[in-house]
Amino acid sequence: ESLLVQCAEILRERGHEIRGIASEEAPILAWARERGIATIDPSGDLATELAGDFDYLFSITHLKLLPDSVLRRPRRAAINFHDGPLPSYAGMYTPAWALIAREPRYGISWHVMRSELDEGDLLATRSFDVAPNETSLTINTKCYEAAIESFGPLCDALASGSASPIPQDLRQKHYFGKWLRPAAAGLLDFTRPAPDLEALVRALDFGRYENPLGTAK
């Protein structure tokens, strides 16, 4: 959730006005209220709550699908942060799935939001090497850093009109659904190669944060 606050600070530093923040997280709501920014309950009728004149809607670590009625509200675009390189890693918990697949590189994407999940044009991307000992905790930290590093230049490009949306090659799309889980609930099969098992253990290491996928066993 702190990524939303970091991006909001970047917008404010560049002189842009934030008309409102929709969140259920107490620290985010407190941050907004301290700065006189209107807060919105995302569990309500967002299409009605977002009535008004504004240019962009940013979806940052919001894990629920936004309806078309909400995506049509901004004058210019609704933009989503995705913690994976699109179109190859669309969907949920993609950093962990990339570790399970033993990907050598990974990255993040800022993209225009459409009705179809994670299929809108790309506005900004960042990639980085995956370390040999990478865990879900550490790769998510790298995604966080890449998001912050890329958000400022993205805002500048949007403000100047120089942003160049790039259509995704959806033939390369791989979608990881919310309820997809590792085989056998993460049970280690010792007939498999040791590097595969080690990758699974690291992928299911979320540190002190909530682990939605399960643990290796």
Tab-separated table of C-alpha atoms in Angstrom:
chain	number	residue	atom	x	y	z
A	1	GLU	CA	0.000	0.000	0.000
A	2	SER	CA	2.902	2.373	0.565
A	3	LEU	CA	3.538	2.373	-3.194
A	4	LEU	CA	0.344	4.369	-3.694
A	5	VAL	CA	1.581	7.018	-1.245
A	6	GLN	CA	4.992	7.175	-2.932
A	7	CYS	CA	3.389	7.709	-6.343
A	8	ALA	CA	1.001	10.298	-4.919
A	9	GLU	CA	3.981	12.204	-3.489
A	10	ILE	CA	5.630	12.155	-6.923
A	11	LEU	CA	2.492	13.671	-8.455
A	12	ARG	CA	2.364	16.407	-5.806
A	13	GLU	CA	6.084	17.198	-6.186
A	14	ARG	CA	5.449	17.822	-9.887
A	15	GLY	CA	2.618	20.224	-9.144
A	16	HIS	CA	-0.283	17.990	-10.147
A	17	GLU	CA	-3.558	18.012	-8.260
A	18	ILE	CA	-4.909	14.790	-6.747
A	19	ARG	CA	-8.688	15.008	-6.702
A	20	GLY	CA	-9.195	11.953	-4.525
A	21	ILE	CA	-7.802	8.659	-3.260
A	22	ALA	CA	-9.884	5.479	-3.040
A	23	SER	CA	-8.601	3.088	-0.399
A	24	GLU	CA	-9.599	1.017	2.614
A	25	GLU	CA	-6.125	1.144	4.177
A	26	ALA	CA	-5.922	3.293	7.308
A	27	PRO	CA	-2.358	4.614	6.721
A	28	ILE	CA	-3.263	5.719	3.181
A	29	LEU	CA	-6.481	7.396	4.323
A	30	ALA	CA	-4.632	9.188	7.127
A	31	TRP	CA	-1.955	10.396	4.677
A	32	ALA	CA	-4.621	11.780	2.322
A	33	ARG	CA	-6.637	13.512	5.042
A	34	GLU	CA	-3.540	15.166	6.504
A	35	ARG	CA	-3.021	16.766	3.090
A	36	GLY	CA	-6.623	17.741	2.499
A	37	ILE	CA	-7.172	15.159	-0.236
A	38	ALA	CA	-10.675	13.708	-0.524
A	39	THR	CA	-10.977	10.010	0.289
A	40	ILE	CA	-13.329	7.562	-1.380
A	41	ASP	CA	-14.619	4.182	-0.216
A	42	PRO	CA	-13.699	1.726	-3.015
A	43	SER	CA	-16.362	-0.742	-1.872
A	44	GLY	CA	-19.138	1.679	-2.842
A	45	ASP	CA	-20.386	2.860	-6.226
A	46	LEU	CA	-17.083	4.111	-7.626
A	47	ALA	CA	-18.593	5.312	-10.888
A	48	THR	CA	-20.800	7.710	-8.916
A	49	GLU	CA	-18.137	8.622	-6.360
A	50	LEU	CA	-15.728	9.577	-9.147
A	51	ALA	CA	-18.152	11.993	-10.757
A	52	GLY	CA	-16.342	15.155	-11.753
A	53	ASP	CA	-13.716	16.450	-14.130
A	54	PHE	CA	-10.284	14.793	-13.950
A	55	ASP	CA	-7.679	13.626	-16.447
A	56	TYR	CA	-6.302	10.337	-15.145
A	57	LEU	CA	-7.261	7.502	-12.868
A	58	PHE	CA	-4.308	5.510	-11.491
A	59	SER	CA	-4.868	2.013	-10.171
A	60	ILE	CA	-1.915	1.186	-7.911
A	61	THR	CA	-1.938	-2.148	-6.043
A	62	HIS	CA	-5.706	-2.356	-6.447
A	63	LEU	CA	-6.501	-6.045	-6.849
A	64	LYS	CA	-10.147	-5.844	-7.876
A	65	LEU	CA	-11.422	-5.542	-11.440
A	66	LEU	CA	-12.732	-2.041	-12.208
A	67	PRO	CA	-15.933	-1.927	-14.302
A	68	ASP	CA	-16.173	-0.069	-17.599
A	69	SER	CA	-18.311	2.604	-15.929
A	70	VAL	CA	-15.272	3.529	-13.807
A	71	LEU	CA	-12.719	3.220	-16.616
A	72	ARG	CA	-14.718	5.747	-18.665
A	73	ARG	CA	-14.604	8.415	-15.943
A	74	PRO	CA	-11.182	10.012	-16.597
A	75	ARG	CA	-10.972	12.384	-19.564
A	76	ARG	CA	-7.722	10.905	-20.849
A	77	ALA	CA	-7.019	7.433	-19.476
A	78	ALA	CA	-7.246	4.934	-16.647
A	79	ILE	CA	-3.766	3.554	-15.953
A	80	ASN	CA	-2.779	0.478	-13.985
A	81	PHE	CA	0.450	-0.584	-12.313
A	82	HIS	CA	1.180	-4.262	-12.915
A	83	ASP	CA	3.962	-6.034	-11.022
A	84	GLY	CA	5.081	-8.059	-14.007
A	85	PRO	CA	6.245	-7.755	-17.607
A	86	LEU	CA	3.273	-7.744	-19.958
A	87	PRO	CA	1.994	-9.606	-21.849
A	88	SER	CA	4.038	-12.608	-20.684
A	89	TYR	CA	3.098	-12.354	-17.002
A	90	ALA	CA	-0.499	-11.143	-16.701
A	91	GLY	CA	-2.739	-11.861	-13.746
A	92	MET	CA	-2.033	-12.353	-10.039
A	93	TYR	CA	1.074	-13.167	-7.970
A	94	THR	CA	3.187	-13.112	-11.100
A	95	PRO	CA	6.545	-12.478	-9.340
A	96	ALA	CA	6.219	-15.855	-7.614
A	97	TRP	CA	5.264	-17.617	-10.840
A	98	ALA	CA	8.286	-16.092	-12.560
A	99	LEU	CA	10.558	-17.478	-9.838
A	100	ILE	CA	8.965	-20.906	-10.169
A	101	ALA	CA	9.679	-20.727	-13.923
A	102	ARG	CA	13.279	-19.714	-13.119
A	103	GLU	CA	13.128	-16.591	-15.263
A	104	PRO	CA	16.498	-14.801	-15.535
A	105	ARG	CA	14.874	-11.362	-15.897
A	106	TYR	CA	11.653	-9.787	-14.706
A	107	GLY	CA	10.023	-6.355	-14.654
A	108	ILE	CA	6.977	-4.137	-14.191
A	109	SER	CA	4.465	-2.421	-16.476
A	110	TRP	CA	2.297	0.693	-16.476
A	111	HIS	CA	-0.538	0.205	-18.951
A	112	VAL	CA	-3.831	1.677	-20.089
A	113	MET	CA	-6.763	-0.154	-18.538
A	114	ARG	CA	-9.331	-1.888	-20.733
A	115	SER	CA	-12.252	-4.203	-20.093
A	116	GLU	CA	-9.934	-7.155	-20.685
A	117	LEU	CA	-7.598	-7.702	-17.759
A	118	ASP	CA	-3.968	-6.585	-18.299
A	119	GLU	CA	-4.379	-6.134	-22.064
A	120	GLY	CA	-4.186	-2.357	-22.505
A	121	ASP	CA	-1.413	-0.483	-24.315
A	122	LEU	CA	1.906	-0.219	-22.479
A	123	LEU	CA	2.957	3.254	-21.326
A	124	ALA	CA	6.123	2.471	-19.356
A	125	THR	CA	8.115	-0.613	-18.430
A	126	ARG	CA	11.210	-1.450	-16.400
A	127	SER	CA	13.145	-4.713	-16.270
A	128	PHE	CA	15.843	-6.098	-14.002
A	129	ASP	CA	17.941	-9.213	-13.453
A	130	VAL	CA	16.627	-11.935	-11.162
A	131	ALA	CA	19.300	-12.836	-8.592
A	132	PRO	CA	20.174	-16.516	-8.030
A	133	ASN	CA	18.848	-16.358	-4.451
A	134	GLU	CA	15.769	-14.222	-5.248
A	135	THR	CA	12.625	-14.798	-3.159
A	136	SER	CA	9.118	-13.436	-3.596
A	137	LEU	CA	9.969	-10.897	-0.900
A	138	THR	CA	13.071	-9.603	-2.660
A	139	ILE	CA	11.632	-9.620	-6.179
A	140	ASN	CA	8.583	-7.679	-4.966
A	141	THR	CA	10.972	-5.147	-3.424
A	142	LYS	CA	12.620	-4.744	-6.831
A	143	CYS	CA	9.191	-4.291	-8.432
A	144	TYR	CA	8.431	-1.588	-5.864
A	145	GLU	CA	11.667	0.232	-6.687
A	146	ALA	CA	11.092	-0.071	-10.429
A	147	ALA	CA	7.563	1.306	-10.042
A	148	ILE	CA	8.802	4.405	-8.216
A	149	GLU	CA	11.673	4.962	-10.659
A	150	SER	CA	9.375	4.770	-13.675
A	151	PHE	CA	6.367	6.679	-12.343
A	152	GLY	CA	7.953	10.126	-12.417
A	153	PRO	CA	9.033	9.914	-16.070
A	154	LEU	CA	5.608	8.496	-16.926
A	155	CYS	CA	3.892	11.474	-15.288
A	156	ASP	CA	6.154	13.871	-17.180
A	157	ALA	CA	5.386	12.153	-20.481
A	158	LEU	CA	1.640	12.262	-19.810
A	159	ALA	CA	1.781	15.933	-18.841
A	160	SER	CA	3.797	16.921	-21.916
A	161	GLY	CA	1.756	14.793	-24.298
A	162	SER	CA	4.821	12.787	-25.306
A	163	ALA	CA	3.661	9.425	-23.955
A	164	SER	CA	3.679	6.769	-26.672
A	165	PRO	CA	1.321	3.852	-25.937
A	166	ILE	CA	2.574	0.552	-27.344
A	167	PRO	CA	0.017	-2.167	-28.140
A	168	GLN	CA	0.721	-5.504	-26.502
A	169	ASP	CA	1.357	-8.586	-28.613
A	170	LEU	CA	-1.428	-10.612	-27.035
A	171	ARG	CA	-0.248	-13.741	-28.792
A	172	GLN	CA	2.462	-13.768	-26.118
A	173	LYS	CA	0.037	-13.374	-23.213
A	174	HIS	CA	0.220	-15.802	-20.311
A	175	TYR	CA	-2.429	-15.311	-17.652
A	176	PHE	CA	-2.056	-16.488	-14.047
A	177	GLY	CA	-5.453	-16.631	-12.360
A	178	LYS	CA	-6.172	-15.610	-8.781
A	179	TRP	CA	-6.908	-19.180	-7.693
A	180	LEU	CA	-4.015	-20.859	-9.510
A	181	ARG	CA	-1.713	-22.681	-7.076
A	182	PRO	CA	1.552	-24.642	-7.356
A	183	ALA	CA	1.123	-28.329	-8.102
A	184	ALA	CA	0.171	-30.524	-5.126
A	185	ALA	CA	-0.218	-27.421	-2.924
A	186	GLY	CA	3.534	-26.855	-2.902
A	187	LEU	CA	4.504	-30.418	-2.012
A	188	LEU	CA	8.151	-31.026	-2.895
A	189	ASP	CA	8.531	-33.931	-5.294
A	190	PHE	CA	12.082	-35.238	-4.843
A	191	THR	CA	12.043	-36.978	-8.209
A	192	ARG	CA	12.252	-33.510	-9.775
A	193	PRO	CA	15.570	-31.680	-10.347
A	194	ALA	CA	16.963	-29.934	-7.275
A	195	PRO	CA	17.072	-26.458	-8.947
A	196	ASP	CA	13.315	-26.679	-9.610
A	197	LEU	CA	12.600	-27.529	-5.976
A	198	GLU	CA	14.870	-24.764	-4.731
A	199	ALA	CA	13.121	-22.274	-7.026
A	200	LEU	CA	9.722	-23.323	-5.638
A	201	VAL	CA	10.900	-22.817	-2.059
A	202	ARG	CA	12.213	-19.334	-2.871
A	203	ALA	CA	9.054	-18.421	-4.810
A	204	LEU	CA	6.894	-19.269	-1.796
A	205	ASP	CA	9.029	-17.217	0.605
A	206	PHE	CA	7.109	-13.986	1.233
A	207	GLY	CA	9.041	-13.016	4.347
A	208	ARG	CA	6.798	-11.447	6.976
A	209	TYR	CA	4.097	-10.529	4.441
A	210	GLU	CA	0.892	-12.414	3.694
A	211	ASN	CA	1.490	-15.487	1.518
A	212	PRO	CA	-1.520	-16.102	-0.763
A	213	LEU	CA	-0.048	-19.071	-2.652
A	214	GLY	CA	0.969	-21.508	0.071
A	215	THR	CA	4.226	-22.825	1.496
A	216	ALA	CA	6.613	-25.468	0.252
A	217	LYS	CA	6.243	-28.677	2.215
